[in-house]
Coordinates of C-alpha atoms in Angstrom, one line a residue:
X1 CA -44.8 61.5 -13.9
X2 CA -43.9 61.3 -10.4
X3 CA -44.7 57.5 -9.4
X4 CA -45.3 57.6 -5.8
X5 CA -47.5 60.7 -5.7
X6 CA -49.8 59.6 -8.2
X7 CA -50.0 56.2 -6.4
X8 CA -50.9 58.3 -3.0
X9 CA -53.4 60.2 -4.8
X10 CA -55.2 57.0 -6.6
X11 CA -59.1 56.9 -5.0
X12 CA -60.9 53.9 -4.4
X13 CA -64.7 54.1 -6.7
X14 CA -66.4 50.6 -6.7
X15 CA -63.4 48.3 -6.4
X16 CA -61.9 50.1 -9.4
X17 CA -58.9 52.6 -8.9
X18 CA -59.6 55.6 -10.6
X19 CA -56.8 59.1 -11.4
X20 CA -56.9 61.3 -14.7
X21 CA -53.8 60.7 -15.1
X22 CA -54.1 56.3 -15.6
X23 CA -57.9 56.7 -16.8
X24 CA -56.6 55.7 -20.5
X25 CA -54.2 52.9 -18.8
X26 CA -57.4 50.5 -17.2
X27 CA -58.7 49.6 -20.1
X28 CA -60.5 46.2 -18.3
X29 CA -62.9 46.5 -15.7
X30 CA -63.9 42.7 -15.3
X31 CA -62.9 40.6 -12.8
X32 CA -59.1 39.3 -12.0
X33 CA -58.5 35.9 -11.2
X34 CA -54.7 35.2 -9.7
X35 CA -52.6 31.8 -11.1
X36 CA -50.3 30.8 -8.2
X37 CA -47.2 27.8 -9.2
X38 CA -46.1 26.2 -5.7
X39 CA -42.0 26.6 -5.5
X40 CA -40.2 23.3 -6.0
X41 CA -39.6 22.0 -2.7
X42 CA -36.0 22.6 -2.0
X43 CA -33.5 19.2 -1.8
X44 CA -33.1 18.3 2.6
X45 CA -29.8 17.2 1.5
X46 CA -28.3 20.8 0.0
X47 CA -29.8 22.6 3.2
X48 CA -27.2 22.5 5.4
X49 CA -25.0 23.6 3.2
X50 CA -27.1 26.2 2.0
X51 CA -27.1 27.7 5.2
X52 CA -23.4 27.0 6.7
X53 CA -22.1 28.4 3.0
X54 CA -24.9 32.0 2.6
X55 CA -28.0 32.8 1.3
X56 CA -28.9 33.8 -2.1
X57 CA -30.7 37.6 -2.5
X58 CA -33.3 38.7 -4.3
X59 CA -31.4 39.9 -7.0
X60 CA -29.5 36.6 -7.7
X61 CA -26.2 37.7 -5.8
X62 CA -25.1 35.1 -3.2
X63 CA -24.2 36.7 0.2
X64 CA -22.0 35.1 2.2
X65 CA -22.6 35.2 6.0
X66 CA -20.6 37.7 8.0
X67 CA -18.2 36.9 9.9
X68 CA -18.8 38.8 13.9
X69 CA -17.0 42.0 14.0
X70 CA -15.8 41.5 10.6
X71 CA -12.5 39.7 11.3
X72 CA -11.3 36.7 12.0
X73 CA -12.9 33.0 11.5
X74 CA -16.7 32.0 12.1
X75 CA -16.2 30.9 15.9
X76 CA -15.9 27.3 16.1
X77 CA -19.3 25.0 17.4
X78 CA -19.5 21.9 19.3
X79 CA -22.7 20.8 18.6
X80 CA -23.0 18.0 16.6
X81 CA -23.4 18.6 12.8
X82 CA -27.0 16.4 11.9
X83 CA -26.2 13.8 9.6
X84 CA -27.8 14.9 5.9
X85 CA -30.2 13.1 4.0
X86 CA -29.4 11.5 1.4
X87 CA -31.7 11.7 -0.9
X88 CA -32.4 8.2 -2.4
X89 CA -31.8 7.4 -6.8
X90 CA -35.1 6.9 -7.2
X91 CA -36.1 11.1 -6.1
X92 CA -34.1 12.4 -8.3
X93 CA -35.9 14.7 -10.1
X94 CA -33.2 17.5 -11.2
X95 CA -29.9 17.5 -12.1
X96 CA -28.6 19.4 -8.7
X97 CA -30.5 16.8 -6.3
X98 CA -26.8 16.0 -5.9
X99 CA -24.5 18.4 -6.4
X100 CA -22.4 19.1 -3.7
X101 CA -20.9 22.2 -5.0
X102 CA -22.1 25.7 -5.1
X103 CA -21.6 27.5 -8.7
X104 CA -21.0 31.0 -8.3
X105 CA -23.8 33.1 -9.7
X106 CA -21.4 34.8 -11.9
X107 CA -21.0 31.4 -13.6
X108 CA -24.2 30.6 -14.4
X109 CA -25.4 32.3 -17.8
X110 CA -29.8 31.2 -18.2
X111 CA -30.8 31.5 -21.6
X112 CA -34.3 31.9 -20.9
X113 CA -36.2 30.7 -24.3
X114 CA -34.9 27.2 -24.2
X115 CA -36.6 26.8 -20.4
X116 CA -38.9 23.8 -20.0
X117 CA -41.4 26.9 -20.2
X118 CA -39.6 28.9 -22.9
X119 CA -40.8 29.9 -26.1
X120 CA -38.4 28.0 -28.3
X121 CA -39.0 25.1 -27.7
X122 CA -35.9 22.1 -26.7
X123 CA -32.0 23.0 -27.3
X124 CA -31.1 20.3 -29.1
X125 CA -29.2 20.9 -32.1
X126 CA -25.7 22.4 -32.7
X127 CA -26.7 25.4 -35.0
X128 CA -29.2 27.1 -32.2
X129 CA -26.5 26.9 -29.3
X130 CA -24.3 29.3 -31.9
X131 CA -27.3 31.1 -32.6
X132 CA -27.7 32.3 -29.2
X133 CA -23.8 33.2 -29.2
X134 CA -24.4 35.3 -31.8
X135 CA -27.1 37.3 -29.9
X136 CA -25.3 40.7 -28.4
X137 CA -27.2 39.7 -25.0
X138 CA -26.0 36.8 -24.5
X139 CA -21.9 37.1 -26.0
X140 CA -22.2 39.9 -23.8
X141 CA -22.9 38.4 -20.5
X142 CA -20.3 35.2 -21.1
X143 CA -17.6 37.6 -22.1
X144 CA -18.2 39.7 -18.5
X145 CA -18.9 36.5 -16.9
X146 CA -15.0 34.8 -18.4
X147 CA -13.5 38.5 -17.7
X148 CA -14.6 38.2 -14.1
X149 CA -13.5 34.8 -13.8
X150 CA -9.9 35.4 -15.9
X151 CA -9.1 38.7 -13.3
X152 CA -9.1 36.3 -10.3
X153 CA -7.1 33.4 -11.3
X154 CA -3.3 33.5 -10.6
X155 CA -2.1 30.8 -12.7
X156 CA -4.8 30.7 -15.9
X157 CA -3.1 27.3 -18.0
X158 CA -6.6 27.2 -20.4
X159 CA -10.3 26.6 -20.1
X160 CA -10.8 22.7 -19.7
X161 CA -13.5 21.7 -21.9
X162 CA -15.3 18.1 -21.7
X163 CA -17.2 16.2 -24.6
X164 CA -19.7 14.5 -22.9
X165 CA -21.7 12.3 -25.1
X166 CA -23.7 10.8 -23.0
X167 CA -27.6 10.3 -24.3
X168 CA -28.9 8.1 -21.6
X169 CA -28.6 4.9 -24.5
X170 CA -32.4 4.6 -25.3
X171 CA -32.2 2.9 -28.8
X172 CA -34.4 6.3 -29.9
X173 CA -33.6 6.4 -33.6
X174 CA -34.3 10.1 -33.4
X175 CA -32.3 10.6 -30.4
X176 CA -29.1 9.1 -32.2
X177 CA -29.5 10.6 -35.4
X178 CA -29.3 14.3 -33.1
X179 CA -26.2 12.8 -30.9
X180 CA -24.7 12.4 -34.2
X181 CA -25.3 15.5 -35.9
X182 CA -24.4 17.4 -32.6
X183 CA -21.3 15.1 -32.0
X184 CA -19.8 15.5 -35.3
X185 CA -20.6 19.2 -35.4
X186 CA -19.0 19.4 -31.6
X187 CA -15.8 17.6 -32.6
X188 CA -14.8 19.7 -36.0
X189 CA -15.8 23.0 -34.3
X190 CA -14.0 22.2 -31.2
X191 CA -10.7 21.2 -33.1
X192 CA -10.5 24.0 -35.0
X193 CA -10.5 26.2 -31.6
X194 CA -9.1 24.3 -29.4
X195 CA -5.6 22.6 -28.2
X196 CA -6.9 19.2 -27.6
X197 CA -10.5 17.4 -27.4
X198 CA -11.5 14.5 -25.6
X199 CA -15.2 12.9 -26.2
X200 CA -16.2 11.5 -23.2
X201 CA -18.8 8.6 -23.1
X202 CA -20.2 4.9 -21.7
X203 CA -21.1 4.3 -24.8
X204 CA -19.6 1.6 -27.6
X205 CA -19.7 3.9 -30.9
X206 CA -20.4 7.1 -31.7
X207 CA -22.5 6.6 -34.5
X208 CA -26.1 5.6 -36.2
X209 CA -26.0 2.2 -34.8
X210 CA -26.6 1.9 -31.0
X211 CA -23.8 -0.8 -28.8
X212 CA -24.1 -1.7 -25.8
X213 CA -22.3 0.8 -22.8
X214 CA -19.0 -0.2 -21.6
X215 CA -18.4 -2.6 -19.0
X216 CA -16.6 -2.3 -15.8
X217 CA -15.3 -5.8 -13.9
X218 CA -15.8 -4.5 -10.7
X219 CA -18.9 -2.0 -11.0
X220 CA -22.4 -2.1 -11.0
X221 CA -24.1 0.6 -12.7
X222 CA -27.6 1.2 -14.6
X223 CA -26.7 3.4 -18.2
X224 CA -29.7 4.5 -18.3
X225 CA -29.2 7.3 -15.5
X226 CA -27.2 9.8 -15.9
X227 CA -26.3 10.3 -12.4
X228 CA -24.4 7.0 -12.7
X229 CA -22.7 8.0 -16.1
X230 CA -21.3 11.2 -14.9
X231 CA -20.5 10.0 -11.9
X232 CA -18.1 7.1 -13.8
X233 CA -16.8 10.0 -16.1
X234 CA -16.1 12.5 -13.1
X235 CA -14.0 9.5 -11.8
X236 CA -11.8 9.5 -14.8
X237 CA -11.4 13.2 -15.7
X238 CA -10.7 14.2 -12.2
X239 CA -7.7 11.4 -12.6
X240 CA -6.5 12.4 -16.2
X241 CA -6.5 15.9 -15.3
X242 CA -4.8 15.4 -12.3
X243 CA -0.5 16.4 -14.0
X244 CA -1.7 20.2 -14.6
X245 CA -3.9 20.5 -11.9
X246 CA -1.6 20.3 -8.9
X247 CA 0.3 22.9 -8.2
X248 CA 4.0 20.5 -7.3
X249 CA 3.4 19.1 -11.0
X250 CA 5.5 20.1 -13.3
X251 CA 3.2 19.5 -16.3
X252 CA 1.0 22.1 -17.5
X253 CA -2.2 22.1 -19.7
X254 CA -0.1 23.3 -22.8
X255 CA 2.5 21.0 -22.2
X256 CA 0.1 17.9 -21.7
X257 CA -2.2 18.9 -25.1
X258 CA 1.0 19.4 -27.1
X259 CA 2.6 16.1 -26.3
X260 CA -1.1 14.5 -27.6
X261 CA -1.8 17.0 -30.3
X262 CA 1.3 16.6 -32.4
X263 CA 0.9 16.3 -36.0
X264 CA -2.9 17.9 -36.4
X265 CA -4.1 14.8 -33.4
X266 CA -5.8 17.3 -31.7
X267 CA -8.5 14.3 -30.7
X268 CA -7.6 11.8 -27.8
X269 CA -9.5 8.8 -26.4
X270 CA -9.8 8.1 -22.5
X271 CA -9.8 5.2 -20.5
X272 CA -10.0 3.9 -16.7
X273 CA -9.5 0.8 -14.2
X274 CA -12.3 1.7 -12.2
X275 CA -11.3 0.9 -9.5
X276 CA -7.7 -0.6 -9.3
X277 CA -7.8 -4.2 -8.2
X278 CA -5.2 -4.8 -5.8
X279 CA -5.9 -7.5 -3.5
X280 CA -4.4 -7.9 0.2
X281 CA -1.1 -9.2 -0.2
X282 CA -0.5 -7.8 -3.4
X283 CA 1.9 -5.2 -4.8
X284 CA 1.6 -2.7 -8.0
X285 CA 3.6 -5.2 -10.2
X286 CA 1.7 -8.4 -9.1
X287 CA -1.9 -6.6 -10.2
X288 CA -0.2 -5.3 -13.0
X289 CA 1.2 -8.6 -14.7
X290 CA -2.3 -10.1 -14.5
X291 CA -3.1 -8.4 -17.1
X292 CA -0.8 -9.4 -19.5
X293 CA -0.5 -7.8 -22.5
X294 CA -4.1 -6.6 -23.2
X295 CA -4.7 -2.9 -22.9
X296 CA -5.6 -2.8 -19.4
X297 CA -8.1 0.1 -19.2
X298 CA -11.7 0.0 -19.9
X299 CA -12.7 2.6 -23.0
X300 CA -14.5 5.9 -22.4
X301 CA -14.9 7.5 -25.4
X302 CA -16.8 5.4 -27.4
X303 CA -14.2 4.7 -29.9
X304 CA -14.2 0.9 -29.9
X305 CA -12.0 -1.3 -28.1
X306 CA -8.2 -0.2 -28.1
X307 CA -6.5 -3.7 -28.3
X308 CA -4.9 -3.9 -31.7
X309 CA -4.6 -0.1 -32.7
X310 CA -1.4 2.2 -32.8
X311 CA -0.7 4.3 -29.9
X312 CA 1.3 7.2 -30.3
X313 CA 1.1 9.4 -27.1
X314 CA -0.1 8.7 -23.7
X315 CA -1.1 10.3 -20.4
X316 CA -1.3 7.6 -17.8
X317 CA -1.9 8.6 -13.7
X318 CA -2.2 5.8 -11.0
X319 CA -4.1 7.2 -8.0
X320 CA -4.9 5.6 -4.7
X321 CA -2.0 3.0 -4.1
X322 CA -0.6 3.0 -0.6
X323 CA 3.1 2.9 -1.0
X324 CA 4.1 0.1 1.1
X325 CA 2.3 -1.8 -2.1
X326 CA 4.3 -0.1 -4.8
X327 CA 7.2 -2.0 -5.0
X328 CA 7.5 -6.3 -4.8
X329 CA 8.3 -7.3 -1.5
X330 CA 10.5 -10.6 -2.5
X331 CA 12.1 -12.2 0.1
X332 CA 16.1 -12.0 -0.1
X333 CA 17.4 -13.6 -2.6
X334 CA 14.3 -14.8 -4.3
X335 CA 14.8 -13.6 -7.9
X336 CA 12.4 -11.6 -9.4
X337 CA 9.4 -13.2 -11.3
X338 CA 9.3 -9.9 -14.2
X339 CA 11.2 -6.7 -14.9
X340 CA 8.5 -4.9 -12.7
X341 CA 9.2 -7.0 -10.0
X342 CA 13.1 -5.6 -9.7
X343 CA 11.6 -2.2 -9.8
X344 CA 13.1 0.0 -6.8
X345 CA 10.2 2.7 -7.0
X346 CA 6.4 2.8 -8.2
X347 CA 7.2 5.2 -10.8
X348 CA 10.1 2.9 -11.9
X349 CA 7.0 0.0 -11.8
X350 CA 4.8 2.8 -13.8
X351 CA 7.5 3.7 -16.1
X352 CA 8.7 -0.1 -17.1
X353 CA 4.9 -1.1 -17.5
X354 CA 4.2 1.5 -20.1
X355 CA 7.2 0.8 -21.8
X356 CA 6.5 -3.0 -21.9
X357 CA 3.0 -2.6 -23.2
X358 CA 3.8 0.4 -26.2
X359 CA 7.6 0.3 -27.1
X360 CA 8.8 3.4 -28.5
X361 CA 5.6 5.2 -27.4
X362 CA 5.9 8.9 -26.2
X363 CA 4.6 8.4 -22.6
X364 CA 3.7 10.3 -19.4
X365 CA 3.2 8.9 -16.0
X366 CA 2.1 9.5 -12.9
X367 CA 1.8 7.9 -9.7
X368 CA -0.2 9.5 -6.6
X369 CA -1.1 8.3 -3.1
X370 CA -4.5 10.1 -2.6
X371 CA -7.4 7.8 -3.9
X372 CA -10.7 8.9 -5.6
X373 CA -13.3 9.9 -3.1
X374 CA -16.4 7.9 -3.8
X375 CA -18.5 9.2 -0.1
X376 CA -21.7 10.2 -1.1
X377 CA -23.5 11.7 -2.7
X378 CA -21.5 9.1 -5.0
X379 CA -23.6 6.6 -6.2
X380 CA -23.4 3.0 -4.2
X381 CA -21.6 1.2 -7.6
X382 CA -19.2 -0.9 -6.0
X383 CA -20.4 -4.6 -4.9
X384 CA -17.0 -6.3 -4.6
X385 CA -14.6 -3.6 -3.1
X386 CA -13.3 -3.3 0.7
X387 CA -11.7 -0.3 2.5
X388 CA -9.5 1.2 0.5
X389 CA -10.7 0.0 -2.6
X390 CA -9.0 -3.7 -2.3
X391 CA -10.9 -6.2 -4.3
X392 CA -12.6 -8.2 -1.7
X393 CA -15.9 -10.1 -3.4
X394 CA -18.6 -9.9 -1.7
X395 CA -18.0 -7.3 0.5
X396 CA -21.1 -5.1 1.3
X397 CA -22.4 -2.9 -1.8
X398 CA -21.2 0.9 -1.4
X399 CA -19.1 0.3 1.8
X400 CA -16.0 2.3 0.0
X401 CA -15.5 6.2 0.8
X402 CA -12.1 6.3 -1.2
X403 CA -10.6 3.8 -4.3
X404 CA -7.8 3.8 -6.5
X405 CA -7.8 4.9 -9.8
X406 CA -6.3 4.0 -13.6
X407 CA -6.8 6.3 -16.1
X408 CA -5.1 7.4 -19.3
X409 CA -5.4 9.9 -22.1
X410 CA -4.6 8.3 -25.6
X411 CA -3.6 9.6 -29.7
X412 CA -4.9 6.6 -30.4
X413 CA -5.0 5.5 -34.8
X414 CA -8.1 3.7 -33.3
X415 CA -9.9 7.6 -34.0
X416 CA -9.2 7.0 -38.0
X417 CA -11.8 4.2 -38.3
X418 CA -14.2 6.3 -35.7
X419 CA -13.9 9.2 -37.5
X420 CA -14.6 8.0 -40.8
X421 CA -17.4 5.8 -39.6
X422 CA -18.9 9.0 -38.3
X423 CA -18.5 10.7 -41.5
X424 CA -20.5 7.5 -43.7
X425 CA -23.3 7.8 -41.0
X426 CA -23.7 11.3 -41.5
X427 CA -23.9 11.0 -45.7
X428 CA -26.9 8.5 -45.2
X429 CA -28.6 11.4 -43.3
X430 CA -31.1 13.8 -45.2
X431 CA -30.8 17.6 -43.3
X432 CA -34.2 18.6 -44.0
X433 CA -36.1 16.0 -41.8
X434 CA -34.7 17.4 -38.3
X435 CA -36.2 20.7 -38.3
X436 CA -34.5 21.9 -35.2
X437 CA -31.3 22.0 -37.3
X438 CA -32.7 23.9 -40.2
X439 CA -34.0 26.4 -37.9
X440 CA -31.0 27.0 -36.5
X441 CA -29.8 28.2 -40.2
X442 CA -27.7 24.8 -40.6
X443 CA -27.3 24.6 -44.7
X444 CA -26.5 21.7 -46.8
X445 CA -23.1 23.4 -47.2
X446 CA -22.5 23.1 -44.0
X447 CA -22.6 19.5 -43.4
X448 CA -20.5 19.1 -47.0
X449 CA -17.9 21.1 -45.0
X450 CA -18.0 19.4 -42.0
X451 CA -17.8 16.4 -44.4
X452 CA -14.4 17.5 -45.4
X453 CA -13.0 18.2 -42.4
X454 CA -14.1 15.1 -40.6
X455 CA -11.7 13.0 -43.2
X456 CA -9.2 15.3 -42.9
X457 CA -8.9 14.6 -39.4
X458 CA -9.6 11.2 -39.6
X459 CA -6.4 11.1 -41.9
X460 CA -4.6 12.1 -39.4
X461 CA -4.1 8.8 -37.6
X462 CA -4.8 6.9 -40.6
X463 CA -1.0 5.5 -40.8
X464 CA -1.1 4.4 -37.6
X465 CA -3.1 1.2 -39.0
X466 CA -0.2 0.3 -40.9
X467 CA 2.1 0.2 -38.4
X468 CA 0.4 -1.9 -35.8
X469 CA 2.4 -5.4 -35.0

């Protein structure tokens, strides 16, 4: 049926439109009322970049702004670029209120029943996010979405892939008992198809029982909002990361996951100074000998504390430390108060430090002068930090635009006694209360499996226990 002359020959009887050929389409004849939904007002803060960066069609596709007569750079303005709202903790209504970033619509994948609107309800347990893989629709549109991404990349070293386990620490029995089910199913799974797994979290356990989060000497920060805990674990994975992401490293992502993975250790903790103290005056080995011979780093992935466990491979990256401070500036002929002290070079400092605090440990180190930026839309966390980052107390709450950073990827045998603590929590747990899970097609076999395979990894750094001085 042509479309548009049947639509030019529709007739107007009584408020009713009226052709042979769509009599036995109108079926009702009583009146129409029309539901309009206002639009979410868009974020003041993300306009300006909206419109500098494009503007997003109708059909999803984002259009970048031409560029006059099609060569060439924009042409340069003097006017004065409007400072942009910030919007304020307290608005924050969506997770993008401060994201700074645009994502490409090619890598943005909306699986449309698990909306706040959808029909199915929350996505909340393991089995229904492998459910919807399973779907032809939607294994479809990743794999074109990865192909598209995978043709454009020069250098492809792996797909990073972070464990976040944050749940916002609300004490919710029900809550935990899903962060533990999902965790444990997220670890085993992840192992077994990928080179190396980090869990990330603020968090002290991973387990049934609640602890408090993590502290941090020289941060203030609410747990509760999740804007505050991503913003702390951005911090540290954008340091960790840093040996395979620059392009004058000569570390890739293989390399890096195989020194950490050996022997079946596919699992690694993480941990962070955030940020550095070095206060005016001081050098790299002066901050470093105040802490002594405790593990320096705070823990961030919810593994316990790692003071009195086995190390047995270690990523470590200093960020942020202006190079005037790297070395000890003694006077002549004042002898040296520590090995670090008669260092010639940071990385010497870097190097001895590591050595001194896990002997015989296979280590990696980095050292770099660019800091962490913390401008906003960072959160305002630090209440005892001066320009760049030097521990100055009580210097005004979120003056800092840039700190330094200490952060380290661990094997760790600290993972045997959290990895069999997650597997007693998850024997005390009866499947067929959480419906969400037995929806999903999750069987009683399944969690004897992921029983198994839990110990068996945990056996993996079992004799490090043994070994520990």
């Amino acid at each position: 049926m042509d479309l548009k002359g049947s639509l030019s020959s529709l007739k107007e009887e009584g408020g009713l439109y009226r052709d042979k050929q769509l009599d036995a389409a109108i079926a009702w004849q009583g009146k129409l009322t029309t539901h309009k939904e206002e639009l979410y007002p868009k974020n003041p803060y993300l306009q300006d970049f909206l419109s500098a960066e494009g503007v997003l069609s109708s059909d999803g596709v984002w259009r970048v702004k031409s560029i006059p007569n099609g060569k060439g750079s924009p042409p340069l303005t003097t006017a004065t670029t409007p400072k942009p709202l910030i919007p304020t903790e307290a608005s924050i209504r969506v997770w993008s209120d401060f994201l700074r970033v645009h994502l490409h619509p090619r890598s943005i994948c909306m699986i449309q029943k698990y909306n706040h609107d959808g029909e199915a309800g929350r996505l909340e347990a393991f089995g229904q996010g492998e459910s919807v893989l399973k779907e032809p629709k939607y294994q479809e549109e990743l794999e074109d979405r990865l192909h598209f991404y995978v043709e454009e990349c020069d250098y492809l070293q792996g797909f990073q892939i972070l464990c976040d386990l944050h749940d916002g620490f609300s004490g919710e029995a029900q809550r935990n008992i899903y962060r533990l089910l999902n965790t444990a199913f997220g670890l085993v799974h992840l192992t077994a198809h990928s080179s190396l797994v980090c869990p990330l979290s603020l968090g002290g356990s991973l387990g049934l029982r609640p602890e408090p989060p993590v502290n941090f000497p020289y941060l203030h920060y609410d747990a509760t909002l999740p804007f505050h805990c991503s913003a702390i674990l951005a911090t540290a994975l954008d340091t960790v990361t840093v040996p395979y992401r620059l392009c004058s490293s000569p570390v890739s992502m293989v390399h890096l996951a195989d020194m950490l993975s050996f022997c079946g250790k596919k699992v690694v903790t993480a941990g962070a100074i955030i940020p550095f103290p070095l206060a005016p005056g001081q050098s790299l080995p002066d901050s470093l000998m105040q802490f002594g011979g405790a593990t320096p780093w705070t823990p961030l992935s919810a593994c316990g504390e790692p003071s009195g466990t086995r190390c047995f491979a270690q990523s470590v990256v200093l960020r942020g430390i202006d190079r005037a401070c790297h070395t000890s500036q003694l006077t002549p002929g004042t002898p040296p108060p520590s090995a670090l002290h008669a260092c010639t070079t940071g990385e010497e400092v870097l190097a001895q430090y590591l050595q001194q605090q896990q002997p015989g440990v296979m280590s990696s180190s980095r050292l770099l002068l660019t800091p962490c930026r913390v401008a906003p839309p960072y959160p305002h966390l630090f209440s005892s930090c001066g320009p760049p980052g030097m521990v100055l107390d009580g210097f005004p709450k979120g003056a800092v635009e840039s700190i330094p950073v200490f952060g380290a990827l661990c094997s760790s045998s600290s993972l045997h006694q959290t990895l069999e603590a997650l597997a007693r929590d998850l024997t005390k747990l009866d499947l067929r209360r959480w419906a969400s899970f037995m929806d999903a097609g999750v069987e009683h076999d399944d969690v004897a499996e992921l029983l198994q395979e839990l110990q068996s990894l945990a056996q993996c750094y079992q004799d490090g226990d043994s070994l520990v001085d």
